Backbone as JSON, one array per atom type, in Angstrom:
{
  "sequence": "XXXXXXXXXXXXXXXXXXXXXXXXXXXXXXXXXXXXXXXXXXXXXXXXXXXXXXXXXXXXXXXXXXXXXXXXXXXXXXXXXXXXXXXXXXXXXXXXXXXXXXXXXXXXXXXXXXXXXXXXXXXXXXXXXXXXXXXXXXXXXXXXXXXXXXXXXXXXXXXXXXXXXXXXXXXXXXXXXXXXXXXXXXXXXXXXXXXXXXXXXXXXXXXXXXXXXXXXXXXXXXXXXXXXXXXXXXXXXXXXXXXXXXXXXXXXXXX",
  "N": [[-3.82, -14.49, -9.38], [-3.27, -13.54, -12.73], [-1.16, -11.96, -15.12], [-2.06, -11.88, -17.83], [-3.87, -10.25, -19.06], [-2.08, -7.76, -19.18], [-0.73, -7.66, -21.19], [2.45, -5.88, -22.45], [2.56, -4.47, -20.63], [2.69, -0.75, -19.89], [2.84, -1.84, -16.1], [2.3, -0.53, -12.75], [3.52, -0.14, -9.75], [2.82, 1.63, -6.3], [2.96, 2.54, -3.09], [2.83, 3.64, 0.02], [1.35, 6.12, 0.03], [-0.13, 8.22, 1.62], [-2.19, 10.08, 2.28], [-4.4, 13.06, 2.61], [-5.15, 15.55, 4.48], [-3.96, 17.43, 5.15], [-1.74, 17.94, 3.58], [-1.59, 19.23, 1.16], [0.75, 18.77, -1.34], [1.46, 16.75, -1.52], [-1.59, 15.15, -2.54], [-1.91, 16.87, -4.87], [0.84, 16.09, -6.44], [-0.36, 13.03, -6.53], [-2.35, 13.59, -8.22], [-1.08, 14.35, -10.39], [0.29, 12.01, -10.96], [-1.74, 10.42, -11.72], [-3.39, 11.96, -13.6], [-0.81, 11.04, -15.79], [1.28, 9.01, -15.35], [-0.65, 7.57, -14.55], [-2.82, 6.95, -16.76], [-1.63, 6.32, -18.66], [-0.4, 3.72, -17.75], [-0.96, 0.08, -17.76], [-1.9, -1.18, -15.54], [-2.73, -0.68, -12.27], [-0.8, -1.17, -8.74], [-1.8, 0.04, -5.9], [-0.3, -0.67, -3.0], [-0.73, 0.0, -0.01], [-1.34, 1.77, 2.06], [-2.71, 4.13, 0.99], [-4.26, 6.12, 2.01], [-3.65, 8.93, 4.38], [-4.58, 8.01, 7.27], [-8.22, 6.11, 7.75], [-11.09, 6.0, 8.51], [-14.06, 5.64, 8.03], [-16.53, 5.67, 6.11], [-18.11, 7.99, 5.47], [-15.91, 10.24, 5.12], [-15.52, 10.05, 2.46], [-16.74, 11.49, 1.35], [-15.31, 13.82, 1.7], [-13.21, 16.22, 1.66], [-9.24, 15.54, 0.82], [-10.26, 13.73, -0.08], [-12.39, 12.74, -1.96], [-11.69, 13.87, -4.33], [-9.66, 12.28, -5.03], [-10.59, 9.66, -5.1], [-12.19, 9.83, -7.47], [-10.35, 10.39, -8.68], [-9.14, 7.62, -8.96], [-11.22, 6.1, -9.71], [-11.82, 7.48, -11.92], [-9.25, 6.75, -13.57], [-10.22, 3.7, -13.85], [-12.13, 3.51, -15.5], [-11.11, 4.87, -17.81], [-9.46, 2.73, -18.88], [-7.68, 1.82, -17.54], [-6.36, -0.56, -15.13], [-7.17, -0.75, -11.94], [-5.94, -1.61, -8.52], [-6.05, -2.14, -4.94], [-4.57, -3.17, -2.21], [-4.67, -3.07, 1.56], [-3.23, -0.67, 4.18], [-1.04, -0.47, 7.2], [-2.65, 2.1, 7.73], [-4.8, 2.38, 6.46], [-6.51, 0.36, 6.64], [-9.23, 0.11, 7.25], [-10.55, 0.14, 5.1], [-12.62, -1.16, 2.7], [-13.54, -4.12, 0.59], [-16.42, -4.33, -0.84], [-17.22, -1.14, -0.44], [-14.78, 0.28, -1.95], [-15.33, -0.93, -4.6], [-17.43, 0.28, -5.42], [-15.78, 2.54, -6.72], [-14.9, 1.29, -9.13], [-12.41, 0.02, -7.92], [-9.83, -3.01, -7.42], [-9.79, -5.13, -4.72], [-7.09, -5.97, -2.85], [-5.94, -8.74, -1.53], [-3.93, -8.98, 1.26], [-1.02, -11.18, 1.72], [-0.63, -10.99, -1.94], [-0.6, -12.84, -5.13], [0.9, -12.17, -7.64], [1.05, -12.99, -11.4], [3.3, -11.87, -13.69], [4.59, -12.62, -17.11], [7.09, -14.94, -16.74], [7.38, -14.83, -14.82], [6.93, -15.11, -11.11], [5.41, -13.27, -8.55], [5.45, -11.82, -5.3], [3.43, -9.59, -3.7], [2.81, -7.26, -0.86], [1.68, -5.12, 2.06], [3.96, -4.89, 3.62], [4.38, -4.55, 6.16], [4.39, -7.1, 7.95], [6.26, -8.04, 7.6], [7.99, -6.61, 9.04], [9.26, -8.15, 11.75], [10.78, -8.14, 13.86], [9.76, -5.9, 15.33], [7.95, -6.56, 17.79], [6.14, -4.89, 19.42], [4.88, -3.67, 17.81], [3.66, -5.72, 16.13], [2.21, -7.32, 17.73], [-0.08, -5.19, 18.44], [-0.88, -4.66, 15.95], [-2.64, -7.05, 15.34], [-4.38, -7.31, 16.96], [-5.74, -4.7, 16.47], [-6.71, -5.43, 14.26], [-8.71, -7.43, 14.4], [-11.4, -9.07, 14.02], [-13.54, -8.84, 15.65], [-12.79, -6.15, 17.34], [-12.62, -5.03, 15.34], [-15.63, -4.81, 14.57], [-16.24, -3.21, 17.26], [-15.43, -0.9, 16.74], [-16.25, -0.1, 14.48], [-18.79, 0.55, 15.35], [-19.18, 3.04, 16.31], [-19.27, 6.66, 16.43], [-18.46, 8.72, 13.44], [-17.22, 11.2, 14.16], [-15.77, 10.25, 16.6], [-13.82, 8.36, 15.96], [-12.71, 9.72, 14.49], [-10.56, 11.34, 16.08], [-9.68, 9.1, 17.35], [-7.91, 7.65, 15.73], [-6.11, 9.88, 15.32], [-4.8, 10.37, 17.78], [-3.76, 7.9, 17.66], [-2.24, 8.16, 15.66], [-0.55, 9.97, 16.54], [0.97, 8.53, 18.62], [1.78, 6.36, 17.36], [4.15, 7.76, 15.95], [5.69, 8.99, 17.62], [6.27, 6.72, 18.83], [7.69, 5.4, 16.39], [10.1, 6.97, 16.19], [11.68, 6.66, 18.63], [12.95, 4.28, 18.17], [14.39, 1.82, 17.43], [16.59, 2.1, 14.16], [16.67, -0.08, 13.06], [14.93, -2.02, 14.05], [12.36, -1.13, 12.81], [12.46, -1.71, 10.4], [12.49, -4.4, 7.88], [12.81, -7.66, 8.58], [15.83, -9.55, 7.45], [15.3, -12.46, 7.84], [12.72, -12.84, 7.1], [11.94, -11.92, 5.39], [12.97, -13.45, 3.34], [11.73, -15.73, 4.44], [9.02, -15.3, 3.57], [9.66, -15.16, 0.56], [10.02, -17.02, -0.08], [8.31, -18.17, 0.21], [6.88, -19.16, 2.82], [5.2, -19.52, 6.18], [2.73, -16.83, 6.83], [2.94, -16.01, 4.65], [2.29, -18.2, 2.54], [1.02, -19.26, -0.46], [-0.46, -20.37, -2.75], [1.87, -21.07, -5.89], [4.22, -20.77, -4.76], [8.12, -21.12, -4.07], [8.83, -17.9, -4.85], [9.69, -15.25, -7.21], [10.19, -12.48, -6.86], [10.04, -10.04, -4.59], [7.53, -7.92, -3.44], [6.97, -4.75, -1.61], [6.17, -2.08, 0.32], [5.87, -0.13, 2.75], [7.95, 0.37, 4.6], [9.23, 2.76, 3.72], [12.32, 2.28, 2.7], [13.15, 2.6, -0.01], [14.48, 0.2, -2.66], [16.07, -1.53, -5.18], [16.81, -4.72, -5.08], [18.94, -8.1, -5.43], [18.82, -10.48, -3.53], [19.91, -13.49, -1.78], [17.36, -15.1, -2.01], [15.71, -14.42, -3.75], [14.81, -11.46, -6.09], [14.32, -8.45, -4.7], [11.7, -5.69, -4.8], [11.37, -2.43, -2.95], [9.38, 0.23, -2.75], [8.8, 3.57, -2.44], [8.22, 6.12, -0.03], [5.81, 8.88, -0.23], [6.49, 12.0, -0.63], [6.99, 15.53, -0.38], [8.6, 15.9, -2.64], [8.65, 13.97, -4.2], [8.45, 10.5, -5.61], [9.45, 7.26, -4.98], [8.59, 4.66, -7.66], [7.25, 1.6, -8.74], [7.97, -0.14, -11.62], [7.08, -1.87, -14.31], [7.99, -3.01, -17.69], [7.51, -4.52, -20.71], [9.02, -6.69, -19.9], [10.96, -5.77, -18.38], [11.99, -4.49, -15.31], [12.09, -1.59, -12.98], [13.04, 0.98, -10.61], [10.92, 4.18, -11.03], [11.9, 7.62, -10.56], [8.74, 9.3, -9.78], [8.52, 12.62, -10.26], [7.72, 15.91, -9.07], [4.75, 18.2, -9.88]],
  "CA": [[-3.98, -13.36, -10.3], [-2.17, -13.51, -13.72], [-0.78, -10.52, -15.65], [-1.97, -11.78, -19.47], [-4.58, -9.03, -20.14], [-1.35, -6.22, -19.35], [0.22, -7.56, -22.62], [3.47, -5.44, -22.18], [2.72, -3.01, -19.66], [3.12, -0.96, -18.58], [2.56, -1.84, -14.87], [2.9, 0.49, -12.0], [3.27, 0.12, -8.12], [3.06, 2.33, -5.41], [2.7, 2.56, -1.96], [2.71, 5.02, 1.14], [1.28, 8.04, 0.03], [-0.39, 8.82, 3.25], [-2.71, 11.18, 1.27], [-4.63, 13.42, 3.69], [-5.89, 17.18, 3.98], [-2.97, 18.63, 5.72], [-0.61, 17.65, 2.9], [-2.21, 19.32, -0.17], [1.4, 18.89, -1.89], [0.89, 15.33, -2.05], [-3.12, 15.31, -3.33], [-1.15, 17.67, -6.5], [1.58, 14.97, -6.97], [-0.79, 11.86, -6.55], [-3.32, 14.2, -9.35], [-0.35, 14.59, -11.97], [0.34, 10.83, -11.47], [-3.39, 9.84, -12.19], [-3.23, 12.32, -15.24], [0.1, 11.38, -17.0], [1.84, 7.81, -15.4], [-1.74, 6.56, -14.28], [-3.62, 7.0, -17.39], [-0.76, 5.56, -19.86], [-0.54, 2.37, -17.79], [-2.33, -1.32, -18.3], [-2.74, -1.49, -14.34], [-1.86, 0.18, -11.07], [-1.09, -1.36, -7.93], [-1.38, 0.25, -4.48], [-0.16, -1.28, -2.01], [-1.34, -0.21, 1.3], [-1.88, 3.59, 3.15], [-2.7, 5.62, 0.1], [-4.5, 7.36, 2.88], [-3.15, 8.73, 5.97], [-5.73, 7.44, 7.65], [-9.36, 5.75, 7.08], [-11.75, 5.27, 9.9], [-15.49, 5.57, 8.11], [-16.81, 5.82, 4.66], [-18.14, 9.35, 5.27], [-14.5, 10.53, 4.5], [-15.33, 9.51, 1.1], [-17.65, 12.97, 0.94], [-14.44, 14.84, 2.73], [-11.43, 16.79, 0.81], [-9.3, 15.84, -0.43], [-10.74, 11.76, -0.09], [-13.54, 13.06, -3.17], [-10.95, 13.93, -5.23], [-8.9, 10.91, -4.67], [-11.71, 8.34, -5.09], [-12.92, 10.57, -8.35], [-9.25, 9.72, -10.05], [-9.05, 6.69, -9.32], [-12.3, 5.92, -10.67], [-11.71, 7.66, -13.77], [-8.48, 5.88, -14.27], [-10.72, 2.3, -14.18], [-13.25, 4.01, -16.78], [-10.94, 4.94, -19.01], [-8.62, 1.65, -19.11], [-6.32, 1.34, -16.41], [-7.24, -1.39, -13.57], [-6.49, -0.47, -10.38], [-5.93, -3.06, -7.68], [-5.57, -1.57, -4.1], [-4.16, -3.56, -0.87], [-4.9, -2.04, 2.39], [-2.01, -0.69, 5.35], [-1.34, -0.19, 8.39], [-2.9, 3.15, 8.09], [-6.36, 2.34, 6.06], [-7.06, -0.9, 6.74], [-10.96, -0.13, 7.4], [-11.23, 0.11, 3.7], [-13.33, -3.01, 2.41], [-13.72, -4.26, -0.66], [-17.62, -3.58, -0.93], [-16.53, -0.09, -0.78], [-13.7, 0.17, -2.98], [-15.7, -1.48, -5.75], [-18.11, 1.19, -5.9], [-14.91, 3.2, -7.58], [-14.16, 0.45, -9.81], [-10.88, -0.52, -7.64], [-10.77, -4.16, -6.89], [-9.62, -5.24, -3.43], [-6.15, -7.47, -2.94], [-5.42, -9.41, -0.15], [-2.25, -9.05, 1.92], [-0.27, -10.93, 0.22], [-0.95, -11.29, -2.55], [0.41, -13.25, -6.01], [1.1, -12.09, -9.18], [2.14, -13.05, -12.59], [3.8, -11.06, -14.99], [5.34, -12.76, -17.54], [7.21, -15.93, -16.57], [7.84, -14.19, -12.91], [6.01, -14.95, -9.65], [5.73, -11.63, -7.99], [4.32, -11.84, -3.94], [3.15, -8.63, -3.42], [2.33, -7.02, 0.36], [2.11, -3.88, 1.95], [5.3, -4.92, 4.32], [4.97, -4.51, 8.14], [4.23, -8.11, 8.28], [7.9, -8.21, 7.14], [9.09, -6.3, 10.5], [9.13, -9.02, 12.43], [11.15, -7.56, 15.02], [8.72, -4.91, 15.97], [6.71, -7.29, 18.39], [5.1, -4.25, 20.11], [4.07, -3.17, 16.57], [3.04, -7.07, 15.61], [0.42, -7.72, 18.36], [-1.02, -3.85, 18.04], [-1.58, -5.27, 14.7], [-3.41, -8.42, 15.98], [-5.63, -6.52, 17.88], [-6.66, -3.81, 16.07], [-7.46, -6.15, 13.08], [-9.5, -8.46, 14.92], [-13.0, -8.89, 13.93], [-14.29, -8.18, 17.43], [-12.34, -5.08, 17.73], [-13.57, -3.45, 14.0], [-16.86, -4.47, 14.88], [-16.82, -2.74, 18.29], [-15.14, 0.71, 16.1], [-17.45, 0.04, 13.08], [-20.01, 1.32, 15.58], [-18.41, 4.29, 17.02], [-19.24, 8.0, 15.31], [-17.2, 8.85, 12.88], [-15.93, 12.2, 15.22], [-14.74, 9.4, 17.93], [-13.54, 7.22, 14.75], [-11.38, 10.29, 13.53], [-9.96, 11.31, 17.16], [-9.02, 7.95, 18.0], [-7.49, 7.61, 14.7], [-5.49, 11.27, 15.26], [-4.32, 10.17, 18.82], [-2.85, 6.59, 17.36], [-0.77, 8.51, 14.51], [0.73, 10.64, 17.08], [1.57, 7.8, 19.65], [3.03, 5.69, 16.5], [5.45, 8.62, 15.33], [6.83, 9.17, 18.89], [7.04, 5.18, 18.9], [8.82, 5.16, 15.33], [11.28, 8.01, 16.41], [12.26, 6.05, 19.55], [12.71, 2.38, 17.86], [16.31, 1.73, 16.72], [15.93, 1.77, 12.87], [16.71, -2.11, 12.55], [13.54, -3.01, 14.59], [11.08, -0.72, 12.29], [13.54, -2.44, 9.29], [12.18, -5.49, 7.7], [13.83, -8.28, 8.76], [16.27, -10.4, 6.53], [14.87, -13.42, 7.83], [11.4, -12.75, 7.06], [12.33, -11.33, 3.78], [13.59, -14.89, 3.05], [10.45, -16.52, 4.22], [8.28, -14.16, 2.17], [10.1, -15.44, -0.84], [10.24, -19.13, 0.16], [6.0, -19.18, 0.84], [6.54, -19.58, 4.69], [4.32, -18.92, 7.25], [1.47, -15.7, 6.52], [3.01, -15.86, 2.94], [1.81, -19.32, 1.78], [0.22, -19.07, -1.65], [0.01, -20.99, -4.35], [2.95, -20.76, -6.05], [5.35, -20.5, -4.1], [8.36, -20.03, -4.07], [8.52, -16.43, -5.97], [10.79, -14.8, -7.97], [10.24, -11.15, -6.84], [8.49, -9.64, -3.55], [7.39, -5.92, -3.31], [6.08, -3.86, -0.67], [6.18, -0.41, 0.86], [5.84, 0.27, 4.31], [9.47, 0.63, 5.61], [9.91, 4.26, 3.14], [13.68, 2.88, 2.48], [13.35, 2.37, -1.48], [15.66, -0.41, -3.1], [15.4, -3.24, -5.97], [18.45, -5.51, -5.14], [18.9, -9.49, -5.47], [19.16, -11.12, -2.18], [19.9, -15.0, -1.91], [16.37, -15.84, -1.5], [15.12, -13.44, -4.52], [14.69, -10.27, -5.86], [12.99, -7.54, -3.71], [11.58, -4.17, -4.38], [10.54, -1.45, -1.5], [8.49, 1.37, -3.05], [8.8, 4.94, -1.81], [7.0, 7.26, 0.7], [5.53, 9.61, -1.13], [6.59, 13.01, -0.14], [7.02, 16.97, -1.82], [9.86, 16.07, -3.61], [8.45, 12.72, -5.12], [8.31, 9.42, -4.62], [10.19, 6.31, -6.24], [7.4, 4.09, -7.61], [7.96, 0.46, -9.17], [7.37, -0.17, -12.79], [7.06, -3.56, -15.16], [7.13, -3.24, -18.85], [8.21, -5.59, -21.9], [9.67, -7.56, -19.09], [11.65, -4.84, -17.42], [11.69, -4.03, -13.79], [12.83, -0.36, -12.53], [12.3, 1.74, -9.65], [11.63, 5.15, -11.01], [11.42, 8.64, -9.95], [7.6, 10.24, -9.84], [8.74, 14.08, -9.87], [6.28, 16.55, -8.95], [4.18, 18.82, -11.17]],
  "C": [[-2.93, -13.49, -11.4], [-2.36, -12.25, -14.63], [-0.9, -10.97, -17.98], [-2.68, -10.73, -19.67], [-3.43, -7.48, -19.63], [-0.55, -6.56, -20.0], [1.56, -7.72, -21.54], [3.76, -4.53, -21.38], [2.25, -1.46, -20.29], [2.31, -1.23, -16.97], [2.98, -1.1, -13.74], [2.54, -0.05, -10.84], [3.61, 1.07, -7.1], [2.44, 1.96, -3.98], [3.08, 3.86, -1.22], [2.74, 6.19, 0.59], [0.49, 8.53, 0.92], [-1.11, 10.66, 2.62], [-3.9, 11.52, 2.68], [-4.91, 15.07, 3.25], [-4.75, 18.14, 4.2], [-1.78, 18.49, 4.79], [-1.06, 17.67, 1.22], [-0.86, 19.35, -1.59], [1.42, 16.99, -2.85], [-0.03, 14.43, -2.77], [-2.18, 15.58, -4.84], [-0.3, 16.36, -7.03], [0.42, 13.51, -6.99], [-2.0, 12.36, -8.07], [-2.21, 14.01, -10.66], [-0.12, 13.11, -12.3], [-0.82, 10.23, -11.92], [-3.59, 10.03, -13.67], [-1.73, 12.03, -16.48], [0.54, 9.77, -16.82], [0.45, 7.26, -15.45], [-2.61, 6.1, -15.56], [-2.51, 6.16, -18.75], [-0.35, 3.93, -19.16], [-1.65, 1.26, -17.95], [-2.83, -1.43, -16.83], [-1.54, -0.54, -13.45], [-1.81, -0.4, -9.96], [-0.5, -0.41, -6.94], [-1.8, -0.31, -3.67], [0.18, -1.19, -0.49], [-1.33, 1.66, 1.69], [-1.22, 4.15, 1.97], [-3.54, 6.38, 1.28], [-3.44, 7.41, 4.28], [-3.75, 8.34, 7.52], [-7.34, 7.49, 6.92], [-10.25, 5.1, 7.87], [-13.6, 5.25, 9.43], [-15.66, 6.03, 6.99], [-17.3, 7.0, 4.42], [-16.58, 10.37, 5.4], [-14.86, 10.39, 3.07], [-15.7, 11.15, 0.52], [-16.28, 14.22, 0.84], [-13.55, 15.44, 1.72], [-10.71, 16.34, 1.57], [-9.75, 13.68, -1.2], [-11.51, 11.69, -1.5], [-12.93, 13.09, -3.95], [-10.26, 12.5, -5.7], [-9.61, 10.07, -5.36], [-12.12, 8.83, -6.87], [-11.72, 10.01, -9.06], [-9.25, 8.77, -10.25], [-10.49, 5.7, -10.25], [-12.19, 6.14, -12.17], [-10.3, 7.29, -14.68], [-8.74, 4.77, -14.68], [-11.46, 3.04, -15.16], [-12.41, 4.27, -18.17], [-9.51, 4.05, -19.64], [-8.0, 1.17, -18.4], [-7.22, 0.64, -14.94], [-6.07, -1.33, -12.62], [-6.38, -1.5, -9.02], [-5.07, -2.1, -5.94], [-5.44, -2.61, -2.79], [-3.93, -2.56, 0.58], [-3.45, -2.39, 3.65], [-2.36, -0.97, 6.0], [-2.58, 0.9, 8.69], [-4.18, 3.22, 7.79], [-6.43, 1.23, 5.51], [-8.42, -1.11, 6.84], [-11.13, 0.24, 5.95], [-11.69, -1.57, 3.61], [-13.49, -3.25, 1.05], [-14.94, -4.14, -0.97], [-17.33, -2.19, -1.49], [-15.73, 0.51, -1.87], [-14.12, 0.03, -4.51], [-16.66, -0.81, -6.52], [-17.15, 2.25, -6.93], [-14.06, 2.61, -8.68], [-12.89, -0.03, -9.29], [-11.1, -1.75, -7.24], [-9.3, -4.13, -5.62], [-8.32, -6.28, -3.27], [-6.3, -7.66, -1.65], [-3.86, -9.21, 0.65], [-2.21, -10.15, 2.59], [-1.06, -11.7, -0.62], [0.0, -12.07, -3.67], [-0.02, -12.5, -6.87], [2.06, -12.54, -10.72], [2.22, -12.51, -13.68], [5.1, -11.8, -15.99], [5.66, -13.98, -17.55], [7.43, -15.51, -14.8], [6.51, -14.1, -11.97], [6.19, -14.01, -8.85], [4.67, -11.73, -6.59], [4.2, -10.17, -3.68], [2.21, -8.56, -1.64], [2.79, -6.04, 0.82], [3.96, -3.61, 2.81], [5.41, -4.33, 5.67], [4.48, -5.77, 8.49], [6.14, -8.63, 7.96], [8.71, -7.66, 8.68], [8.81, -7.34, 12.25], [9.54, -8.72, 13.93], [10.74, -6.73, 15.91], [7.78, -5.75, 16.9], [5.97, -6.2, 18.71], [4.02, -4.14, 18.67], [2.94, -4.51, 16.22], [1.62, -7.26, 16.59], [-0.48, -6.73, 18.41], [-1.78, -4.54, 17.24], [-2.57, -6.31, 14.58], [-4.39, -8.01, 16.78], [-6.59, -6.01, 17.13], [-7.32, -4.06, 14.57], [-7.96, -6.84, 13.27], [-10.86, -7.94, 14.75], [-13.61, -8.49, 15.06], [-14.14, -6.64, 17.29], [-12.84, -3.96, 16.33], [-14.97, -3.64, 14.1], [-17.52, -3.65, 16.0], [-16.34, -1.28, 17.46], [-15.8, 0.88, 15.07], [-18.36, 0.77, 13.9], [-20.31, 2.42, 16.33], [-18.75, 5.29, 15.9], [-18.17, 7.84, 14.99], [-16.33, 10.21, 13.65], [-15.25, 11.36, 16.26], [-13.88, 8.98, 16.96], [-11.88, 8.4, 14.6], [-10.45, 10.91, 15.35], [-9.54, 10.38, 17.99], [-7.98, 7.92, 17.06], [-5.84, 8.92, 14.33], [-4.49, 10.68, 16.31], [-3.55, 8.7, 18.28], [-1.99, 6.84, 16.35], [0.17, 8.96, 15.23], [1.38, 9.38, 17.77], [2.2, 6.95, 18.1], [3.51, 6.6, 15.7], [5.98, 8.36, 16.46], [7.06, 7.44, 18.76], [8.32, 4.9, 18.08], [10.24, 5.95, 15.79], [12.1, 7.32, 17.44], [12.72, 4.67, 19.65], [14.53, 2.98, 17.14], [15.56, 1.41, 15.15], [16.02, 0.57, 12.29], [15.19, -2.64, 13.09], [12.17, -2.37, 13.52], [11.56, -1.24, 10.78], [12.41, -3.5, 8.58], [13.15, -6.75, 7.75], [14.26, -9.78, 7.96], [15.78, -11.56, 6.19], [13.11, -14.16, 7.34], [10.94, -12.45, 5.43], [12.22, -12.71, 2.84], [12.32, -15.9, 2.91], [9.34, -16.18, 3.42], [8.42, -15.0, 0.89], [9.98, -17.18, -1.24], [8.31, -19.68, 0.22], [5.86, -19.6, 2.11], [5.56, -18.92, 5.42], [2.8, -18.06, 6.66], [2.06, -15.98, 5.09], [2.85, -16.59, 2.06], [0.76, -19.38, 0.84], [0.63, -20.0, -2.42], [0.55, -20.68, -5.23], [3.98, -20.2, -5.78], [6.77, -21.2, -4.52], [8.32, -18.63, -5.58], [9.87, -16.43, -6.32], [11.18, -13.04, -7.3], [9.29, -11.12, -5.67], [8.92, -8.02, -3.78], [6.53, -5.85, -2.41], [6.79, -3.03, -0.49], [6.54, -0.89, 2.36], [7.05, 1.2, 5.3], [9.97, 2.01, 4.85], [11.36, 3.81, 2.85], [13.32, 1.98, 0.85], [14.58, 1.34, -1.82], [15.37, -1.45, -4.19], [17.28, -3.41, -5.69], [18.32, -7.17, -5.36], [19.66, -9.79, -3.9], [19.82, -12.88, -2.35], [18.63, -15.39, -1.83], [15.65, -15.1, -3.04], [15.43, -11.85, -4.94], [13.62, -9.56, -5.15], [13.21, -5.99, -3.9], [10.68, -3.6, -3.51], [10.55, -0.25, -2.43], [8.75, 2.14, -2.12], [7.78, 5.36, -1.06], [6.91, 8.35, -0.41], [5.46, 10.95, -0.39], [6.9, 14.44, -1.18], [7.61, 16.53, -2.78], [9.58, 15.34, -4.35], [8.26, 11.75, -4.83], [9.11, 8.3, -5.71], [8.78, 4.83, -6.68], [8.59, 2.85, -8.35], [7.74, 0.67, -10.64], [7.98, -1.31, -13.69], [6.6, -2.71, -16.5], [7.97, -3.65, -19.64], [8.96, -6.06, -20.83], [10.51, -7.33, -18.17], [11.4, -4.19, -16.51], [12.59, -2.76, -13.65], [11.89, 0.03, -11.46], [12.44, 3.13, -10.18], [11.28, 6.48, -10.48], [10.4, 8.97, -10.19], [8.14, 11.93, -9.37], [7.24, 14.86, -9.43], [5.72, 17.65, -10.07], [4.81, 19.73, -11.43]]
}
């Protein structure tokens, strides 16, 4: 993927807004960004659980999912390309899907170039390496077998399985030392280097970004720079942003 048709930007990334019915503070803030940052940039990426969960395309009908799907749509209509990578949390999104709202579909990870800079983009729990319990969950419940045996499950089982696996991974997160739900240094490193899951053409990078881990930071490591995107909560969220060649993380306030 190369970044010539966004000129100078601007470019925007976000991740974890964990957008959902019971958190109509968040819907409001993810609406003012649609109408004021979303609509003045050249592209938008999110990168992974803009929902808080996503178990069946009749959600799409649901509040506040209608709304949701309705902005982002009318941010591709009226200039701004949207580019969405799926989480932990709504990973049964597909690109089929997606494309019906004009968003197109990335891969985790993905490349990008902006500029003269190789930028790996991913949503970042492939980064917590240390989490094994978390890692083979993940290996499971993304296995073709296993979404074809829940592809054919109602969507009321779909969303009460889906309910029961948020709660059991909070009590998990709460009970994990915060280095193991962390991303780990070493992984960080390989990320940046093109090792392992992160082997793309053009490797190594200059810059990785993802979400996942909620702790916000752009710093220079030895291996690269790396920014972590914000959770998106009342107060705000820290998003990324590229333009005329300049990287910041900055505040999204709320309305």
């Amino acid at each position: 993927m190369h970044g010539a048709d966004f000129d100078n930007g601007p470019v925007l990334f976000i991740s974890d807004l964990h957008l959902c019915s019971a958190q109509p503070a968040l819907t409001a803030l993810f609406r003012h960004f649609c109408l004021r940052e979303g609509r003045a940039a050249r592209a938008v990426f999110i990168l992974g659980d803009l929902f808080d969960y996503w178990v069946h395309q009749e959600q799409a009908a649901e509040a506040p999912y209608a709304e949701i799907l309705a902005l982002l749509h009318d941010l591709q209509k009226q200039g701004t390309t949207v580019y969405l990578m799926v989480g932990n949390r709504d990973f049964a999104l597909d690109a089929a899907f997606l494309a019906q709202f004009g968003i197109i579909a990335l891969p985790d990870p993905a490349l990008l170039q902006l500029g003269d800079r190789r930028i790996l983009l991913t949503h970042g729990d492939l980064l917590c390496s240390d989490d094994h319990r978390y890692q083979r969950f993940r290996r499971v419940i993304r296995h073709p077998l296993t979404r074809l045996t829940l592809g054919r499950l109602p969507y009321a089982w779909l969303q009460r399985i889906a309910r029961g696996l948020r709660r059991g991974s909070s009590r998990e997160v709460r009970a994990k030392a915060p280095a193991i739900i962390d991303a780990n240094p070493q992984s960080i490193a390989a990320a940046l280097h093109g090792e392992g899951a992160f082997a793309l053409d053009g490797a190594p990078y200059d810059i990785l970004i993802h979400g996942h881990t909620h702790r916000p930071v752009w710093e220079r490591g030895p291996a690269g720079r790396r920014m972590v995107l914000g959770a998106w909560n009342a107060d705000g969220a820290q998003i990324g942003r590229w333009e005329n060649g300049q990287w910041s993380l900055q505040l999204l306030s709320p309305p």
